[in-house]
Amino acid sequence: MHLTLAIAKGRLQQQALETCRRAGISVPKEELDSRRLMIKDASGRYSFLFVKPGDVPTYVEYGVADAGICGRDVLLETSAEVHEPLDLRFGRCKLVVAGKPESAERGYNPLVTARVATKYPRVTADYFQRRGVPVELIVLSGSVELAPLLGLSDHIVDLVETGRTLSENGLVVIDTIAESSARLIVNRASYHLKRAEIAQLLASLREVLSAG
Ligand code: PRP
């Protein structure tokens, strides 16, 4: 039976495809070099969909993809109803609260609404709510580090990988909300209806992981 995999475009894409290649699912180079968003592997047993990272859980939850590869950060934000059987261990980064050193020193004040810029409104709202700090969310779709520099927000909630973007913009980490890495997710129905194919995919990926 055929499996369709949704792959997050961007940062995780190369390592996701490399991991699949090592697991025996290889995509012809001319297909990869094309701009096609849906391609087949050499065996014809797998199709790949290349989609925005935040959309991977949606494609998998609705079953148009049987499985997908995306960051844990995206899963925390979307809370999609999918199985998450495997940590693929690449794409490691942290979801943090950051700000200017002054705002880090001030900390949070439960009597003052914190203005926070982020691409992760649900995770952010949940984090501040749990601390009893009122929050005003400023939802951006990128270059979030600019917000505190321009006085648009007090803090940001964003991903940190090497820490370069924060440090080169004079920002510091205030708190770590979660650790993230690439995850394999699987549609709930496919998990049962395509049990053998999913089990084989998981076994091949686990072999790649244990080979290091
Ligand atoms: C991500 C993230 C940070 C940066 C962190 O942005 O949102 O801005 O990478 O990486 P670093 O710690 O290694 O500097 P991305 O490059 O995906 O672009 P974006 O700002 O458009 O989201």
Tab-separated table of C-alpha atoms and ligand atoms in Angstrom:
chain	number	residue	atom	x	y	z
A	1	MET	CA	0.000	0.000	0.000
A	2	HIS	CA	1.114	3.532	-0.778
A	3	LEU	CA	2.128	6.085	1.892
A	4	THR	CA	2.000	9.857	1.548
A	5	LEU	CA	4.451	11.855	3.696
A	6	ALA	CA	4.109	15.596	4.386
A	7	ILE	CA	7.494	17.257	4.820
A	8	ALA	CA	8.042	20.700	6.374
A	9	LYS	CA	9.663	23.005	3.839
A	10	GLY	CA	12.586	25.127	4.996
A	11	ARG	CA	15.009	24.395	7.824
A	12	LEU	CA	14.061	20.744	8.374
A	13	GLN	CA	13.553	19.759	4.740
A	14	GLN	CA	17.104	18.694	3.795
A	15	GLN	CA	17.640	16.610	6.914
A	16	ALA	CA	14.172	15.094	6.622
A	17	LEU	CA	14.892	13.957	3.056
A	18	GLU	CA	18.369	12.748	4.032
A	19	THR	CA	16.881	10.708	6.888
A	20	CYS	CA	14.316	9.212	4.496
A	21	ARG	CA	17.062	8.435	1.951
A	22	ARG	CA	19.019	6.572	4.644
A	23	ALA	CA	15.833	4.711	5.496
A	24	GLY	CA	15.649	3.501	1.894
A	25	ILE	CA	13.163	6.061	0.553
A	26	SER	CA	15.008	8.044	-2.053
A	27	VAL	CA	13.703	10.709	-4.354
A	28	PRO	CA	15.257	11.135	-7.803
A	29	LYS	CA	17.399	14.287	-7.999
A	30	GLU	CA	15.516	15.740	-10.954
A	31	GLU	CA	12.305	15.519	-8.913
A	32	LEU	CA	13.968	17.320	-5.978
A	33	ASP	CA	15.363	20.007	-8.245
A	34	SER	CA	11.909	20.701	-9.644
A	35	ARG	CA	9.387	23.071	-8.089
A	36	ARG	CA	6.785	20.314	-7.837
A	37	LEU	CA	5.138	20.203	-4.432
A	38	MET	CA	4.105	16.565	-4.705
A	39	ILE	CA	6.637	13.985	-5.863
A	40	LYS	CA	7.104	10.224	-5.756
A	41	ASP	CA	10.090	8.276	-4.471
A	42	ALA	CA	12.096	5.969	-6.747
A	43	SER	CA	10.080	2.882	-5.707
A	44	GLY	CA	6.715	4.551	-6.315
A	45	ARG	CA	5.598	3.374	-2.862
A	46	TYR	CA	5.847	6.816	-1.269
A	47	SER	CA	4.681	10.297	-2.216
A	48	PHE	CA	6.082	13.437	-0.620
A	49	LEU	CA	4.146	16.653	-0.101
A	50	PHE	CA	6.237	19.748	0.647
A	51	VAL	CA	4.229	22.138	2.799
A	52	LYS	CA	4.731	25.033	5.236
A	53	PRO	CA	5.934	23.684	8.620
A	54	GLY	CA	2.808	24.831	10.445
A	55	ASP	CA	0.578	23.010	7.940
A	56	VAL	CA	2.182	19.547	8.336
A	57	PRO	CA	-0.042	18.535	11.314
A	58	THR	CA	-3.143	19.660	9.379
A	59	TYR	CA	-2.323	17.504	6.329
A	60	VAL	CA	-1.670	14.546	8.621
A	61	GLU	CA	-4.649	15.102	10.927
A	62	TYR	CA	-7.033	15.203	7.947
A	63	GLY	CA	-5.422	12.112	6.440
A	64	VAL	CA	-4.353	13.573	3.083
A	65	ALA	CA	-0.888	12.601	4.293
A	66	ASP	CA	-0.461	9.347	6.236
A	67	ALA	CA	2.577	10.680	8.059
A	68	GLY	CA	4.673	13.807	8.274
A	69	ILE	CA	7.869	15.343	9.565
A	70	CYS	CA	7.761	18.647	11.434
A	71	GLY	CA	9.203	20.282	14.551
A	72	ARG	CA	7.801	19.707	18.023
A	73	ASP	CA	7.318	23.497	18.222
A	74	VAL	CA	4.650	23.241	15.534
A	75	LEU	CA	2.940	20.338	17.301
A	76	LEU	CA	2.787	22.291	20.568
A	77	GLU	CA	1.205	25.243	18.783
A	78	THR	CA	-1.366	23.330	16.721
A	79	SER	CA	-2.260	20.495	19.149
A	80	ALA	CA	-3.383	18.346	16.211
A	81	GLU	CA	-4.911	14.946	16.864
A	82	VAL	CA	-2.063	12.812	15.489
A	83	HIS	CA	0.214	10.063	16.740
A	84	GLU	CA	3.773	11.166	17.461
A	85	PRO	CA	5.720	7.901	17.569
A	86	LEU	CA	9.269	9.044	16.852
A	87	ASP	CA	11.726	11.773	17.795
A	88	LEU	CA	13.982	12.053	14.737
A	89	ARG	CA	16.543	14.003	16.809
A	90	PHE	CA	17.574	16.517	14.170
A	91	GLY	CA	16.491	20.159	14.035
A	92	ARG	CA	17.119	20.586	17.739
A	93	CYS	CA	16.207	24.019	19.072
A	94	LYS	CA	14.411	25.679	21.976
A	95	LEU	CA	11.231	27.674	22.217
A	96	VAL	CA	12.092	30.564	24.530
A	97	VAL	CA	10.881	33.818	25.993
A	98	ALA	CA	13.446	36.498	25.169
A	99	GLY	CA	13.785	40.236	25.488
A	100	LYS	CA	16.167	43.103	26.051
A	101	PRO	CA	18.455	42.617	29.081
A	102	GLU	CA	16.460	45.340	30.960
A	103	SER	CA	13.176	43.498	30.547
A	104	ALA	CA	14.859	40.241	31.566
A	105	GLU	CA	15.965	41.917	34.818
A	106	ARG	CA	12.513	43.404	35.463
A	107	GLY	CA	10.871	39.985	35.070
A	108	TYR	CA	7.104	39.594	34.772
A	109	ASN	CA	4.674	41.759	36.725
A	110	PRO	CA	1.245	40.164	37.306
A	111	LEU	CA	-0.242	43.672	37.540
A	112	VAL	CA	1.041	44.799	34.150
A	113	THR	CA	-0.002	43.319	30.810
A	114	ALA	CA	3.035	41.879	29.017
A	115	ARG	CA	3.155	42.665	25.300
A	116	VAL	CA	4.625	39.640	23.564
A	117	ALA	CA	5.398	39.241	19.856
A	118	THR	CA	5.396	35.700	18.496
A	119	LYS	CA	4.592	33.210	15.770
A	120	TYR	CA	3.299	30.915	18.569
A	121	PRO	CA	0.196	32.592	20.051
A	122	ARG	CA	-1.253	29.486	21.723
A	123	VAL	CA	1.980	28.413	23.390
A	124	THR	CA	2.596	32.017	24.474
A	125	ALA	CA	-0.896	32.575	25.894
A	126	ASP	CA	-0.661	29.298	27.791
A	127	TYR	CA	2.804	30.092	29.216
A	128	PHE	CA	1.799	33.540	30.564
A	129	GLN	CA	-1.618	32.356	31.770
A	130	ARG	CA	0.030	29.621	33.833
A	131	ARG	CA	2.141	32.323	35.504
A	132	GLY	CA	-0.865	34.555	36.153
A	133	VAL	CA	0.567	37.314	33.960
A	134	PRO	CA	-1.900	39.096	31.651
A	135	VAL	CA	-0.640	39.055	28.080
A	136	GLU	CA	-1.281	40.995	24.907
A	137	LEU	CA	-0.265	38.886	21.906
A	138	ILE	CA	1.248	40.507	18.844
A	139	VAL	CA	1.200	37.819	16.186
A	140	LEU	CA	3.941	38.103	13.564
A	141	SER	CA	5.027	35.627	10.918
A	142	GLY	CA	8.800	36.172	10.996
A	143	SER	CA	11.716	38.407	12.044
A	144	VAL	CA	10.096	38.476	15.482
A	145	GLU	CA	13.359	39.705	17.073
A	146	LEU	CA	12.673	43.160	15.632
A	147	ALA	CA	9.638	43.706	17.867
A	148	PRO	CA	11.427	44.498	21.181
A	149	LEU	CA	14.062	46.550	19.348
A	150	LEU	CA	11.380	48.814	17.894
A	151	GLY	CA	9.319	49.002	21.073
A	152	LEU	CA	6.505	46.937	19.570
A	153	SER	CA	6.703	44.394	22.401
A	154	ASP	CA	8.354	43.786	25.789
A	155	HIS	CA	9.169	40.169	25.037
A	156	ILE	CA	9.168	37.652	22.217
A	157	VAL	CA	8.463	33.939	22.188
A	158	ASP	CA	10.500	32.358	19.418
A	159	LEU	CA	12.840	29.552	18.426
A	160	VAL	CA	16.513	29.662	19.261
A	161	GLU	CA	18.903	27.332	17.520
A	162	THR	CA	22.449	28.729	17.641
A	163	GLY	CA	21.455	31.890	19.565
A	164	ARG	CA	23.014	34.114	16.897
A	165	THR	CA	19.854	35.979	15.919
A	166	LEU	CA	19.155	36.867	19.559
A	167	SER	CA	22.707	37.948	20.403
A	168	GLU	CA	23.233	39.934	17.199
A	169	ASN	CA	20.057	41.854	18.015
A	170	GLY	CA	21.007	42.480	21.651
A	171	LEU	CA	18.380	40.151	23.119
A	172	VAL	CA	18.729	37.546	25.868
A	173	VAL	CA	16.849	34.391	26.829
A	174	ILE	CA	14.518	34.959	29.788
A	175	ASP	CA	13.067	31.455	30.055
A	176	THR	CA	12.955	28.207	28.091
A	177	ILE	CA	9.412	27.045	27.369
A	178	ALA	CA	10.186	23.794	25.536
A	179	GLU	CA	12.863	21.828	23.728
A	180	SER	CA	12.100	20.971	20.128
A	181	SER	CA	13.377	18.592	17.453
A	182	ALA	CA	11.957	16.998	14.315
A	183	ARG	CA	9.172	14.479	14.932
A	184	LEU	CA	7.525	11.837	12.802
A	185	ILE	CA	3.761	12.150	13.114
A	186	VAL	CA	1.191	9.666	11.846
A	187	ASN	CA	-2.498	9.974	10.992
A	188	ARG	CA	-4.642	8.066	13.488
A	189	ALA	CA	-6.586	6.082	10.891
A	190	SER	CA	-3.503	5.303	8.780
A	191	TYR	CA	-1.807	4.005	11.925
A	192	HIS	CA	-4.361	1.164	11.918
A	193	LEU	CA	-5.409	0.859	8.269
A	194	LYS	CA	-1.837	0.857	6.947
A	195	ARG	CA	-0.355	-0.820	9.998
A	196	ALA	CA	2.257	-2.903	8.123
A	197	GLU	CA	3.523	0.013	5.995
A	198	ILE	CA	3.709	2.365	8.988
A	199	ALA	CA	5.487	-0.293	11.067
A	200	GLN	CA	8.019	-0.755	8.268
A	201	LEU	CA	8.577	3.004	7.961
A	202	LEU	CA	9.101	3.268	11.727
A	203	ALA	CA	11.493	0.306	11.775
A	204	SER	CA	13.603	1.760	8.938
A	205	LEU	CA	13.726	5.185	10.591
A	206	ARG	CA	14.652	3.651	13.968
A	207	GLU	CA	17.493	1.801	12.254
A	208	VAL	CA	18.793	5.088	10.826
A	209	LEU	CA	18.616	6.668	14.292
A	210	SER	CA	20.433	3.812	15.990
A	211	ALA	CA	23.164	3.913	13.324
A	212	GLY	CA	23.703	7.521	14.452
B	1	PRP	C1	14.235	31.221	13.159
B	1	PRP	C2	13.771	31.762	14.484
B	1	PRP	C3	14.846	32.740	14.834
B	1	PRP	C4	16.097	32.102	14.253
B	1	PRP	C5	16.868	31.405	15.340
B	1	PRP	O1	13.848	32.086	12.181
B	1	PRP	O2	12.481	32.336	14.381
B	1	PRP	O3	14.607	33.991	14.230
B	1	PRP	O4	15.662	31.154	13.278
B	1	PRP	O5	18.055	30.812	14.855
B	1	PRP	P1	19.463	31.075	15.556
B	1	PRP	O6	19.293	30.914	17.029
B	1	PRP	O7	20.331	30.003	14.971
B	1	PRP	O8	19.922	32.448	15.180
B	1	PRP	P2	13.871	31.717	10.628
B	1	PRP	O9	15.252	31.769	10.093
B	1	PRP	O10	13.167	30.421	10.423
B	1	PRP	O11	13.099	32.927	9.958
B	1	PRP	P3	11.866	33.809	10.417
B	1	PRP	O12	12.415	34.914	11.259
B	1	PRP	O13	11.303	34.296	9.138
B	1	PRP	O14	10.919	32.933	11.185
